[in-house]
mmCIF file of C-alpha atoms in Angstrom:
data_model
loop_
_atom_site.group_PDB
_atom_site.id
_atom_site.type_symbol
_atom_site.label_atom_id
_atom_site.label_comp_id
_atom_site.label_asym_id
_atom_site.label_seq_id
_atom_site.Cartn_x
_atom_site.Cartn_y
_atom_site.Cartn_z
ATOM 1 C CA MET A 1438 -0.920 19.496 -6.278
ATOM 2 C CA LYS A 1439 2.520 17.650 -5.404
ATOM 3 C CA MET A 1440 4.455 15.517 -8.091
ATOM 4 C CA SER A 1441 7.485 14.882 -5.402
ATOM 5 C CA GLY A 1442 7.610 12.146 -2.658
ATOM 6 C CA GLY A 1443 8.321 14.474 -0.121
ATOM 7 C CA PRO A 1444 7.709 14.168 3.868
ATOM 8 C CA ALA A 1445 5.167 11.028 2.649
ATOM 9 C CA SER A 1446 7.912 9.341 0.660
ATOM 10 C CA LEU A 1447 10.538 9.796 4.286
ATOM 11 C CA ASN A 1448 7.843 8.994 6.535
ATOM 12 C CA LEU A 1449 7.082 5.364 4.558
ATOM 13 C CA LYS A 1450 10.796 4.542 4.404
ATOM 14 C CA LEU A 1451 11.229 5.329 7.461
ATOM 15 C CA GLY A 1452 8.191 2.796 8.021
ATOM 16 C CA LEU A 1453 9.658 -0.038 6.152
ATOM 17 C CA LEU A 1454 12.955 0.313 8.300
ATOM 18 C CA VAL A 1455 10.969 0.314 11.734
ATOM 19 C CA ILE A 1456 9.222 -2.872 10.395
ATOM 20 C CA GLY A 1457 12.119 -4.673 8.962
ATOM 21 C CA ALA A 1458 14.575 -3.559 12.289
ATOM 22 C CA ALA A 1459 11.120 -4.910 14.770
ATOM 23 C CA ILE A 1460 11.085 -8.215 12.706
ATOM 24 C CA ALA A 1461 15.229 -9.072 12.742
ATOM 25 C CA PHE A 1462 15.387 -7.912 16.674
ATOM 26 C CA GLY A 1463 12.388 -9.327 17.626
ATOM 27 C CA THR A 1464 12.555 -12.438 16.457
ATOM 28 C CA LEU A 1465 16.150 -12.775 17.724
ATOM 29 C CA TYR A 1466 14.793 -11.471 21.332
ATOM 30 C CA TYR A 1467 12.447 -14.597 20.962
ATOM 31 C CA THR A 1468 14.446 -17.391 19.112
ATOM 32 C CA GLN A 1469 17.789 -16.607 22.117
ATOM 33 C CA ASN A 1470 15.204 -16.681 24.413
ATOM 34 C CA LEU A 1471 13.745 -19.910 23.625
ATOM 35 C CA VAL A 1472 17.512 -21.517 22.775
ATOM 36 C CA GLY A 1473 18.571 -21.030 26.510
ATOM 37 C CA ARG A 1474 15.336 -22.531 27.872
ATOM 38 C CA LEU A 1475 15.820 -25.536 25.297
ATOM 39 C CA GLN A 1476 19.870 -25.784 26.510
ATOM 40 C CA GLU A 1477 18.752 -25.390 30.403
ATOM 41 C CA ARG A 1478 16.141 -28.096 29.537
ATOM 42 C CA GLU A 1479 19.351 -30.578 27.836
ATOM 43 C CA LYS A 1480 20.986 -29.464 30.679
ATOM 44 C CA GLU A 1481 18.502 -31.179 33.016
ATOM 45 C CA ILE A 1482 18.722 -33.915 30.891
ATOM 46 C CA VAL A 1483 21.778 -34.723 31.636
ATOM 47 C CA LYS A 1484 22.390 -33.526 35.121
ATOM 48 C CA LEU A 1485 19.239 -36.360 35.639
ATOM 49 C CA TYR A 1486 21.869 -38.786 33.453
ATOM 50 C CA ALA A 1487 24.639 -37.860 35.805
ATOM 51 C CA SER A 1488 22.512 -38.168 39.085
ATOM 52 C CA GLY A 1489 21.890 -41.404 37.588
ATOM 53 C CA LEU A 1490 25.488 -42.281 37.142
ATOM 54 C CA GLU A 1491 26.641 -41.611 40.470
ATOM 55 C CA ASP A 1492 23.321 -43.722 42.196
ATOM 56 C CA VAL A 1493 24.740 -47.283 40.511
ATOM 57 C CA ALA A 1494 28.403 -45.697 41.196
ATOM 58 C CA ASN A 1495 27.260 -45.974 45.307
ATOM 59 C CA THR A 1496 24.993 -48.911 45.075
ATOM 60 C CA GLU A 1497 27.068 -52.087 46.433
ATOM 61 C CA SER A 1498 25.102 -54.365 44.235
ATOM 62 C CA PRO A 1499 23.242 -52.205 41.336
ATOM 63 C CA THR A 1500 19.994 -54.551 39.465
ATOM 64 C CA SER A 1501 19.201 -55.000 36.109
ATOM 65 C CA ASP A 1502 16.469 -52.572 37.255
ATOM 66 C CA PHE A 1503 19.370 -49.402 36.986
ATOM 67 C CA THR A 1504 20.007 -50.263 33.758
ATOM 68 C CA PHE A 1505 16.266 -50.261 32.340
ATOM 69 C CA ILE A 1506 16.609 -46.578 33.711
ATOM 70 C CA PHE A 1507 19.397 -45.518 32.098
ATOM 71 C CA GLN A 1508 18.935 -47.178 28.753
ATOM 72 C CA ASN A 1509 15.256 -45.104 28.494
ATOM 73 C CA ILE A 1510 17.451 -41.696 29.361
ATOM 74 C CA ILE A 1511 19.987 -42.120 27.623
ATOM 75 C CA GLN A 1512 17.351 -43.167 24.519
ATOM 76 C CA ARG A 1513 16.129 -39.562 25.209
ATOM 77 C CA ILE A 1514 19.363 -37.577 24.875
ATOM 78 C CA ASP A 1515 19.335 -36.092 21.255
ATOM 79 C CA PHE A 1516 22.392 -33.617 21.921
ATOM 80 C CA PRO A 1517 26.215 -34.913 21.568
ATOM 81 C CA LEU A 1518 27.529 -36.730 24.580
ATOM 82 C CA ILE A 1519 30.991 -37.832 25.868
ATOM 83 C CA LEU A 1520 31.678 -40.188 29.521
ATOM 84 C CA THR A 1521 35.207 -39.991 30.969
ATOM 85 C CA ASP A 1522 36.215 -41.202 33.669
ATOM 86 C CA TYR A 1523 37.990 -39.689 36.594
ATOM 87 C CA LYS A 1524 41.706 -39.121 34.385
ATOM 88 C CA GLY A 1525 39.282 -38.196 31.646
ATOM 89 C CA ASN A 1526 39.664 -41.159 29.639
ATOM 90 C CA ILE A 1527 36.839 -41.692 27.072
ATOM 91 C CA THR A 1528 34.666 -44.383 28.115
ATOM 92 C CA SER A 1529 31.725 -44.124 26.059
ATOM 93 C CA THR A 1530 29.940 -41.438 23.448
ATOM 94 C CA LYS A 1531 26.121 -41.061 21.863
ATOM 95 C CA ASN A 1532 24.629 -38.786 19.163
ATOM 96 C CA ILE A 1533 28.824 -38.205 17.700
ATOM 97 C CA SER A 1534 28.846 -38.984 13.781
ATOM 98 C CA TYR A 1535 32.390 -40.203 12.358
ATOM 99 C CA GLU A 1536 34.222 -41.303 9.087
ATOM 100 C CA ASN A 1537 34.089 -45.230 8.936
ATOM 101 C CA LYS A 1538 37.644 -45.364 7.595
ATOM 102 C CA LEU A 1539 38.702 -44.025 11.372
ATOM 103 C CA LYS A 1540 40.556 -46.007 13.460
ATOM 104 C CA GLY A 1541 43.051 -46.508 16.515
ATOM 105 C CA GLU A 1542 45.062 -43.340 17.253
ATOM 106 C CA GLU A 1543 43.321 -41.381 14.512
ATOM 107 C CA LEU A 1544 39.567 -42.296 16.419
ATOM 108 C CA LYS A 1545 40.828 -41.548 19.904
ATOM 109 C CA ILE A 1546 42.203 -38.060 18.650
ATOM 110 C CA PHE A 1547 38.917 -37.344 16.955
ATOM 111 C CA PHE A 1548 36.875 -38.053 20.080
ATOM 112 C CA GLU A 1549 39.303 -35.762 22.650
ATOM 113 C CA GLN A 1550 38.601 -33.128 19.796
ATOM 114 C CA LYS A 1551 35.300 -33.349 20.127
ATOM 115 C CA LYS A 1552 35.287 -33.595 23.924
ATOM 116 C CA LYS A 1553 37.211 -29.615 23.698
ATOM 117 C CA LEU A 1554 34.586 -28.651 21.722
ATOM 118 C CA LEU A 1555 31.699 -29.491 24.165
ATOM 119 C CA SER A 1556 33.561 -28.154 26.737
ATOM 120 C CA GLU A 1557 33.992 -24.950 25.200
ATOM 121 C CA GLN A 1558 30.411 -25.251 24.558
ATOM 122 C CA HIS A 1559 29.538 -26.524 28.224
ATOM 123 C CA ALA A 1560 31.117 -26.855 31.764
ATOM 124 C CA PRO A 1561 31.357 -30.665 32.218
ATOM 125 C CA ILE A 1562 28.974 -32.056 34.953
ATOM 126 C CA GLU A 1563 31.073 -34.279 37.658
ATOM 127 C CA ILE A 1564 30.086 -37.065 38.946
ATOM 128 C CA LYS A 1565 31.277 -37.738 42.205
ATOM 129 C CA SER A 1566 31.582 -40.658 44.987
ATOM 130 C CA PRO A 1567 30.022 -40.139 48.972
ATOM 131 C CA LYS A 1568 33.323 -38.900 49.531
ATOM 132 C CA GLY A 1569 33.075 -35.948 46.679
ATOM 133 C CA LYS A 1570 35.620 -37.635 44.482
ATOM 134 C CA VAL A 1571 35.178 -37.182 41.137
ATOM 135 C CA ILE A 1572 35.132 -40.469 39.397
ATOM 136 C CA GLN A 1573 33.190 -39.306 36.353
ATOM 137 C CA LYS A 1574 32.558 -36.049 33.817
ATOM 138 C CA ILE A 1575 29.695 -35.997 31.575
ATOM 139 C CA TYR A 1576 30.566 -33.503 28.219
ATOM 140 C CA TYR A 1577 27.363 -32.364 26.132
ATOM 141 C CA GLY A 1578 27.201 -30.364 23.580
ATOM 142 C CA ASP A 1579 23.762 -28.369 21.784
ATOM 143 C CA SER A 1580 21.313 -30.546 20.108
ATOM 144 C CA GLU A 1581 20.493 -30.432 16.179
ATOM 145 C CA LEU A 1582 17.375 -28.391 16.800
ATOM 146 C CA VAL A 1583 19.326 -25.753 19.303
ATOM 147 C CA GLN A 1584 21.716 -25.421 16.302
ATOM 148 C CA ARG A 1585 19.299 -24.717 14.140
ATOM 149 C CA LEU A 1586 17.500 -21.929 16.458
ATOM 150 C CA ARG A 1587 20.734 -20.265 16.821
ATOM 151 C CA TYR A 1588 20.686 -19.417 12.482
ATOM 152 C CA TYR A 1589 16.879 -18.881 12.534
ATOM 153 C CA PRO A 1590 16.914 -15.153 13.630
ATOM 154 C CA PHE A 1591 20.108 -14.654 11.140
ATOM 155 C CA LEU A 1592 17.350 -15.668 8.681
ATOM 156 C CA GLN A 1593 14.850 -13.884 9.694
ATOM 157 C CA ILE A 1594 16.837 -10.780 9.290
ATOM 158 C CA ILE A 1595 17.903 -11.292 5.950
ATOM 159 C CA PHE A 1596 14.070 -12.224 4.855
ATOM 160 C CA ALA A 1597 13.462 -9.028 6.441
ATOM 161 C CA LEU A 1598 16.003 -6.970 4.735
ATOM 162 C CA LEU A 1599 14.753 -8.511 1.234
ATOM 163 C CA PHE A 1600 11.620 -7.706 2.349
ATOM 164 C CA ILE A 1601 12.341 -3.969 3.049
ATOM 165 C CA ILE A 1602 14.469 -3.868 -0.687
ATOM 166 C CA ILE A 1603 11.475 -5.719 -2.063
ATOM 167 C CA ALA A 1604 8.859 -3.255 -0.640
ATOM 168 C CA TYR A 1605 11.261 -0.188 -1.276
ATOM 169 C CA SER A 1606 11.976 -1.025 -5.189
ATOM 170 C CA SER A 1607 7.843 -1.729 -5.402
ATOM 171 C CA PHE A 1608 7.183 1.694 -4.260
ATOM 172 C CA SER A 1609 9.488 3.511 -6.407
ATOM 173 C CA TYR A 1610 8.426 2.455 -9.083
ATOM 174 C CA ILE A 1611 4.626 2.534 -8.380
ATOM 175 C CA LYS A 1612 5.643 6.359 -7.429
ATOM 176 C CA LYS A 1613 7.511 6.644 -10.781
ATOM 177 C CA SER A 1614 4.473 5.358 -12.604
ATOM 178 C CA GLU A 1615 2.168 7.598 -10.669
ATOM 179 C CA GLN A 1616 4.531 10.681 -11.210
ATOM 180 C CA SER A 1617 4.539 9.737 -14.668
ATOM 181 C CA ASN A 1618 0.798 9.406 -15.284
ATOM 182 C CA ILE A 1619 0.254 12.713 -13.116
ATOM 183 C CA TRP A 1620 2.586 14.693 -15.611
ATOM 184 C CA VAL A 1621 0.774 13.228 -19.001
ATOM 185 C CA GLY A 1622 -2.577 13.624 -17.271
ATOM 186 C CA MET A 1623 -1.843 17.253 -16.479
ATOM 187 C CA SER A 1624 -0.611 17.815 -20.164
ATOM 188 C CA LYS A 1625 -3.594 16.781 -21.726
ATOM 189 C CA GLU A 1626 -5.846 18.009 -19.291
ATOM 190 C CA THR A 1627 -4.553 21.638 -19.868
ATOM 191 C CA ALA A 1628 -4.813 21.018 -23.743
ATOM 192 C CA HIS A 1629 -8.218 19.570 -22.922
ATOM 193 C CA GLN A 1630 -9.374 22.376 -20.987
ATOM 194 C CA LEU A 1631 -7.684 25.192 -23.686
ATOM 195 C CA GLY A 1632 -9.240 23.291 -26.387
ATOM 196 C CA THR A 1633 -13.017 24.487 -25.969
ATOM 197 C CA PRO A 1634 -12.068 27.740 -25.766
ATOM 198 C CA ILE A 1635 -9.505 28.469 -28.310
ATOM 199 C CA SER A 1636 -12.027 26.073 -31.317
ATOM 200 C CA SER A 1637 -14.679 28.715 -30.031
ATOM 201 C CA LEU A 1638 -12.474 31.664 -30.619
ATOM 202 C CA MET A 1639 -11.821 30.366 -34.027
ATOM 203 C CA GLY A 1640 -15.050 29.799 -34.586
ATOM 204 C CA TRP A 1641 -16.133 33.328 -33.904
ATOM 205 C CA ASN A 1642 -13.421 34.799 -35.778
ATOM 206 C CA GLU A 1643 -14.937 32.898 -38.885
ATOM 207 C CA MET A 1644 -18.165 33.681 -38.050
ATOM 208 C CA LEU A 1645 -16.959 37.741 -37.300
ATOM 209 C CA LYS A 1646 -15.378 37.685 -41.373
ATOM 210 C CA LEU A 1647 -18.633 36.300 -42.412
ATOM 211 C CA ASN A 1648 -21.103 39.494 -40.783
ATOM 212 C CA TYR A 1649 -18.565 42.296 -40.504
ATOM 213 C CA ASN A 1650 -21.188 44.115 -42.229
ATOM 214 C CA ASN A 1651 -24.045 43.144 -39.774
ATOM 215 C CA GLN A 1652 -23.324 45.282 -36.929
ATOM 216 C CA ASP A 1653 -25.457 43.932 -33.951
ATOM 217 C CA LYS A 1654 -24.240 40.065 -35.525
ATOM 218 C CA VAL A 1655 -20.698 41.358 -34.701
ATOM 219 C CA LEU A 1656 -21.582 42.646 -30.927
ATOM 220 C CA ASP A 1657 -23.024 39.149 -30.390
ATOM 221 C CA ILE A 1658 -20.178 37.703 -31.361
ATOM 222 C CA SER A 1659 -17.698 39.850 -29.248
ATOM 223 C CA ASP A 1660 -19.607 38.983 -26.299
ATOM 224 C CA GLU A 1661 -19.034 35.476 -26.435
ATOM 225 C CA ILE A 1662 -15.486 35.958 -27.463
ATOM 226 C CA ASN A 1663 -15.235 37.853 -24.223
ATOM 227 C CA SER A 1664 -16.875 34.804 -22.531
ATOM 228 C CA ASP A 1665 -14.162 32.527 -23.975
ATOM 229 C CA LEU A 1666 -11.332 35.141 -22.934
ATOM 230 C CA THR A 1667 -12.632 35.567 -19.605
ATOM 231 C CA ARG A 1668 -13.157 31.688 -19.347
ATOM 232 C CA LEU A 1669 -9.281 31.170 -20.339
ATOM 233 C CA ASN A 1670 -8.334 33.257 -17.448
ATOM 234 C CA LYS A 1671 -9.986 31.568 -15.017
ATOM 235 C CA ILE A 1672 -7.990 28.514 -16.375
ATOM 236 C CA THR A 1673 -5.654 29.683 -15.726
ATOM 237 C CA LYS A 1674 -6.408 30.498 -12.063
ATOM 238 C CA ARG A 1675 -7.516 27.299 -11.670
ATOM 239 C CA PHE A 1676 -4.513 25.784 -11.989
ATOM 240 C CA SER A 1677 -2.872 28.027 -9.664
ATOM 241 C CA LYS A 1678 -4.896 26.906 -7.026
ATOM 242 C CA ILE A 1679 -3.917 23.534 -7.405
ATOM 243 C CA GLY A 1680 -2.049 22.483 -4.168
ATOM 244 C CA SER A 1681 -3.121 25.553 -2.077
ATOM 245 C CA LYS A 1682 -5.837 26.006 0.282
ATOM 246 C CA PRO A 1683 -9.283 27.415 -1.337
ATOM 247 C CA GLU A 1684 -11.534 29.170 0.497
ATOM 248 C CA LEU A 1685 -15.265 27.906 0.838
ATOM 249 C CA ILE A 1686 -18.184 30.423 0.913
ATOM 250 C CA GLY A 1687 -22.069 29.801 0.828
ATOM 251 C CA ASP A 1688 -23.243 29.817 -2.612
ATOM 252 C CA SER A 1689 -25.591 28.333 -5.001
ATOM 253 C CA PRO A 1690 -24.494 25.168 -6.668
ATOM 254 C CA TYR A 1691 -27.361 25.711 -8.982
ATOM 255 C CA VAL A 1692 -26.222 28.903 -10.171
ATOM 256 C CA THR A 1693 -23.006 27.600 -11.011
ATOM 257 C CA ILE A 1694 -24.075 25.069 -12.532
ATOM 258 C CA GLU A 1695 -26.823 26.805 -14.800
ATOM 259 C CA ARG A 1696 -23.448 28.948 -15.764
ATOM 260 C CA VAL A 1697 -21.432 26.298 -16.960
ATOM 261 C CA SER A 1698 -24.366 24.092 -18.648
ATOM 262 C CA ASN A 1699 -24.986 28.136 -20.573
ATOM 263 C CA TYR A 1700 -21.637 28.497 -21.591
ATOM 264 C CA PHE A 1701 -21.403 25.091 -23.551
ATOM 265 C CA GLN A 1702 -24.900 24.994 -24.606
ATOM 266 C CA ARG A 1703 -24.218 27.857 -26.737
ATOM 267 C CA ARG A 1704 -21.007 26.225 -28.254
ATOM 268 C CA LEU A 1705 -22.419 22.214 -28.878
ATOM 269 C CA PRO A 1706 -23.008 22.986 -32.123
ATOM 270 C CA GLN A 1707 -19.691 24.205 -33.141
ATOM 271 C CA LEU A 1708 -18.027 20.885 -31.008
ATOM 272 C CA GLY A 1709 -21.046 18.759 -33.757
ATOM 273 C CA LYS A 1710 -23.082 17.411 -30.839
ATOM 274 C CA ASN A 1711 -26.774 17.610 -30.999
ATOM 275 C CA VAL A 1712 -27.095 17.191 -26.896
ATOM 276 C CA LEU A 1713 -29.879 19.066 -24.668
ATOM 277 C CA ILE A 1714 -27.705 20.358 -21.038
ATOM 278 C CA ASN A 1715 -31.264 20.160 -18.630
ATOM 279 C CA LEU A 1716 -31.158 21.383 -14.665
ATOM 280 C CA GLU A 1717 -33.731 20.914 -11.757
ATOM 281 C CA GLY A 1718 -33.789 21.653 -8.911
ATOM 282 C CA ASN A 1719 -33.503 24.413 -5.393
ATOM 283 C CA LYS A 1720 -32.120 27.595 -6.948
ATOM 284 C CA ASP A 1721 -31.780 28.662 -3.253
ATOM 285 C CA LEU A 1722 -29.511 26.119 -1.791
ATOM 286 C CA LYS A 1723 -26.801 27.331 -0.868
ATOM 287 C CA ALA A 1724 -23.323 24.639 -0.117
ATOM 288 C CA ASN A 1725 -19.882 25.457 1.176
ATOM 289 C CA MET A 1726 -17.666 25.489 -2.046
ATOM 290 C CA ASN A 1727 -15.689 27.659 -3.776
ATOM 291 C CA SER A 1728 -17.233 28.552 -7.147
ATOM 292 C CA GLU A 1729 -14.549 28.756 -9.583
ATOM 293 C CA LEU A 1730 -12.967 24.884 -8.729
ATOM 294 C CA PHE A 1731 -16.549 23.797 -8.874
ATOM 295 C CA GLU A 1732 -16.975 24.797 -11.937
ATOM 296 C CA TRP A 1733 -13.933 22.956 -13.010
ATOM 297 C CA VAL A 1734 -15.619 19.765 -11.152
ATOM 298 C CA ILE A 1735 -18.785 20.582 -13.349
ATOM 299 C CA GLU A 1736 -17.240 21.198 -16.867
ATOM 300 C CA ASN A 1737 -15.497 17.956 -16.587
ATOM 301 C CA LEU A 1738 -18.495 16.316 -15.733
ATOM 302 C CA ILE A 1739 -20.068 17.885 -18.941
ATOM 303 C CA LYS A 1740 -16.818 16.860 -21.116
ATOM 304 C CA ASN A 1741 -17.384 13.420 -19.832
ATOM 305 C CA ALA A 1742 -20.445 13.099 -20.782
ATOM 306 C CA LEU A 1743 -19.882 14.930 -24.147
ATOM 307 C CA ASP A 1744 -17.425 12.019 -25.108
ATOM 308 C CA ALA A 1745 -19.582 9.391 -24.113
ATOM 309 C CA ILE A 1746 -22.563 10.678 -25.943
ATOM 310 C CA GLU A 1747 -20.231 9.836 -29.292
ATOM 311 C CA THR A 1748 -22.758 9.575 -32.261
ATOM 312 C CA GLU A 1749 -23.519 13.392 -33.378
ATOM 313 C CA THR A 1750 -27.090 12.074 -34.588
ATOM 314 C CA MET A 1751 -28.514 10.694 -31.384
ATOM 315 C CA ASN A 1752 -30.081 12.896 -29.101
ATOM 316 C CA GLY A 1753 -28.211 13.362 -26.201
ATOM 317 C CA LYS A 1754 -28.622 14.727 -22.828
ATOM 318 C CA ILE A 1755 -26.974 15.298 -19.799
ATOM 319 C CA ASN A 1756 -29.176 16.211 -16.514
ATOM 320 C CA PHE A 1757 -28.213 18.087 -13.618
ATOM 321 C CA ASN A 1758 -30.409 17.643 -10.216
ATOM 322 C CA ILE A 1759 -30.074 19.157 -7.243
ATOM 323 C CA ASN A 1760 -31.981 18.141 -4.295
ATOM 324 C CA GLU A 1761 -31.629 18.448 -0.406
ATOM 325 C CA ASN A 1762 -30.896 16.258 1.697
ATOM 326 C CA GLY A 1763 -30.337 16.535 5.479
ATOM 327 C CA ASP A 1764 -27.611 18.773 6.135
ATOM 328 C CA ASN A 1765 -25.901 18.194 2.614
ATOM 329 C CA ILE A 1766 -26.717 19.222 -1.025
ATOM 330 C CA GLU A 1767 -26.962 16.157 -3.478
ATOM 331 C CA ILE A 1768 -26.615 16.722 -7.046
ATOM 332 C CA GLU A 1769 -26.940 13.883 -9.324
ATOM 333 C CA ILE A 1770 -26.034 14.352 -13.363
ATOM 334 C CA SER A 1771 -26.895 12.012 -15.531
ATOM 335 C CA ASP A 1772 -26.443 11.050 -19.465
ATOM 336 C CA ASN A 1773 -27.308 8.686 -21.703
ATOM 337 C CA GLY A 1774 -24.144 8.365 -23.277
ATOM 338 C CA LYS A 1775 -22.295 4.686 -23.818
ATOM 339 C CA GLY A 1776 -21.833 4.104 -20.099
ATOM 340 C CA ILE A 1777 -19.006 2.662 -17.962
ATOM 341 C CA GLU A 1778 -18.245 -1.177 -18.051
ATOM 342 C CA ILE A 1779 -18.401 -2.622 -14.350
ATOM 343 C CA ASN A 1780 -14.783 -3.786 -13.851
ATOM 344 C CA ARG A 1781 -13.840 0.310 -15.241
ATOM 345 C CA LYS A 1782 -15.734 1.806 -12.051
ATOM 346 C CA LYS A 1783 -12.950 2.224 -10.311
ATOM 347 C CA ASP A 1784 -10.380 3.162 -12.568
ATOM 348 C CA ILE A 1785 -11.676 5.884 -13.644
ATOM 349 C CA PHE A 1786 -10.936 8.403 -10.754
ATOM 350 C CA ARG A 1787 -7.059 7.171 -11.190
ATOM 351 C CA PRO A 1788 -4.531 9.478 -12.254
ATOM 352 C CA GLY A 1789 -4.058 8.581 -15.994
ATOM 353 C CA TYR A 1790 -6.461 6.927 -16.642
ATOM 354 C CA SER A 1791 -8.622 7.292 -19.925
ATOM 355 C CA THR A 1792 -10.352 5.319 -22.892
ATOM 356 C CA LYS A 1793 -9.637 7.827 -25.369
ATOM 357 C CA ARG A 1794 -6.332 8.332 -27.538
ATOM 358 C CA ARG A 1795 -6.496 12.037 -27.095
ATOM 359 C CA GLY A 1796 -8.163 14.306 -23.827
ATOM 360 C CA TRP A 1797 -7.290 14.383 -20.494
ATOM 361 C CA GLY A 1798 -6.543 11.736 -18.154
ATOM 362 C CA LEU A 1799 -7.085 13.659 -14.929
ATOM 363 C CA GLY A 1800 -10.377 15.304 -15.125
ATOM 364 C CA LEU A 1801 -12.071 12.796 -13.140
ATOM 365 C CA SER A 1802 -8.864 12.699 -10.861
ATOM 366 C CA LEU A 1803 -8.851 16.366 -10.337
ATOM 367 C CA SER A 1804 -12.826 16.423 -9.490
ATOM 368 C CA LYS A 1805 -12.133 13.637 -6.911
ATOM 369 C CA ARG A 1806 -9.492 15.939 -5.494
ATOM 370 C CA ILE A 1807 -11.595 19.329 -5.169
ATOM 371 C CA ILE A 1808 -14.948 17.678 -4.313
ATOM 372 C CA GLU A 1809 -13.288 15.077 -1.237
ATOM 373 C CA ASP A 1810 -9.732 17.328 -0.190
ATOM 374 C CA TYR A 1811 -11.062 20.730 -1.148
ATOM 375 C CA HIS A 1812 -14.860 20.779 0.179
ATOM 376 C CA LYS A 1813 -14.897 17.681 2.355
ATOM 377 C CA GLY A 1814 -17.277 16.303 0.214
ATOM 378 C CA LYS A 1815 -18.181 13.289 -2.206
ATOM 379 C CA ILE A 1816 -18.455 12.064 -6.059
ATOM 380 C CA PHE A 1817 -18.740 8.261 -7.120
ATOM 381 C CA VAL A 1818 -20.209 6.608 -9.662
ATOM 382 C CA LYS A 1819 -23.996 5.927 -8.867
ATOM 383 C CA HIS A 1820 -25.062 4.229 -11.507
ATOM 384 C CA SER A 1821 -23.285 3.027 -15.217
ATOM 385 C CA ALA A 1822 -25.365 0.454 -17.733
ATOM 386 C CA LEU A 1823 -23.015 0.315 -20.651
ATOM 387 C CA ASN A 1824 -25.182 1.683 -23.973
ATOM 388 C CA GLU A 1825 -27.528 2.961 -21.439
ATOM 389 C CA GLY A 1826 -26.018 6.213 -19.889
ATOM 390 C CA THR A 1827 -23.822 6.751 -16.445
ATOM 391 C CA THR A 1828 -25.160 8.862 -13.303
ATOM 392 C CA PHE A 1829 -22.512 10.693 -10.833
ATOM 393 C CA LYS A 1830 -23.220 11.943 -7.700
ATOM 394 C CA ILE A 1831 -21.802 14.881 -5.779
ATOM 395 C CA VAL A 1832 -22.672 15.391 -2.113
ATOM 396 C CA LEU A 1833 -21.700 18.493 -0.460
ATOM 397 C CA LYS A 1834 -22.371 20.418 3.169
ATOM 398 C CA LYS A 1835 -24.708 22.669 2.948
ATOM 399 C CA SER A 1836 -24.079 26.144 4.360
ATOM 400 C CA GLU A 1837 -26.288 27.603 6.980
ATOM 401 C CA LYS A 1838 -24.604 31.477 5.729
ATOM 402 C CA ILE A 1839 -26.186 32.875 2.847
ATOM 403 C CA THR A 1840 -23.137 35.097 1.253
#
């Protein structure tokens, strides 16, 4: 189990940068292409207007029909436009706003400056006589829509940067919170793992004091102490395996579950629990598994069931049922405890989640990792009802090779 961000964190950061850059450059390209097309369209309108003016200028007796056409063309123009004579004197303007207080020379200077700005945006379109002499010029600029679209990609880039910053900040917060939960959970899980054998050792020690004259009883207690010491050694090995790839061999889930069940059954009176652990199924079925890590899963599920069976007076039951289903071995673990609330079923496998004030917050999360990541199997809550109990289900790949 890795506690740091590592390559995955770096890949996510790079991914966010790539997404942000793609949004920015994609929007910039699309918008600039759209602006170019709109500018070309506006240029065609100006050329149409210029062509109409040339027709009028070169017609000996212009009729009112020409006036109607020009009025309709001009009405469609929504961008700034200045019309001058061949000397450059302004004869008319459109879509150019100015302050009403500007009069006379000031207003003339204002329009001259505006004409210069328009000429910098686009080359003026010349209106010529049949002999090719320039008789008028049209100066025009970009419409308000085009001007807004020019700034649009920059707004998108700002939004993309904000997206990256917010996403990265959220990711960092979630990772920090998750790592904190994992460290807390690991500490609680270690304490919880060590709790059972240590409590047993203390109990055996008291019994030794009471039975030191009974040779046979002392030998029995010595065997149980040795069993607890062996378990402590197993706990050390288990934690050392987290993060490394375990070796999977064909082994019997029944035998492993039986070994763990017997260990807990002998110690339940010392834990103050009136619980019967029952095991059913085919002893000869073999699964691809790592016995030490699979033991850890079974212990976590038994502890979870014992915690769910809260009262000391009730007759608690924990049932294991092992069946074959095609290429899989299915193991169901049921208890008659308090059950799980329906809105909590997805949370129980989350690192650090616990409904208890003490104990672990990582047991079921580790169990899920061991079964699904290491054994390529499945573990899930098959059924649960409040005050009725819970059934977990484990699915492992069947082994054809018997080891």
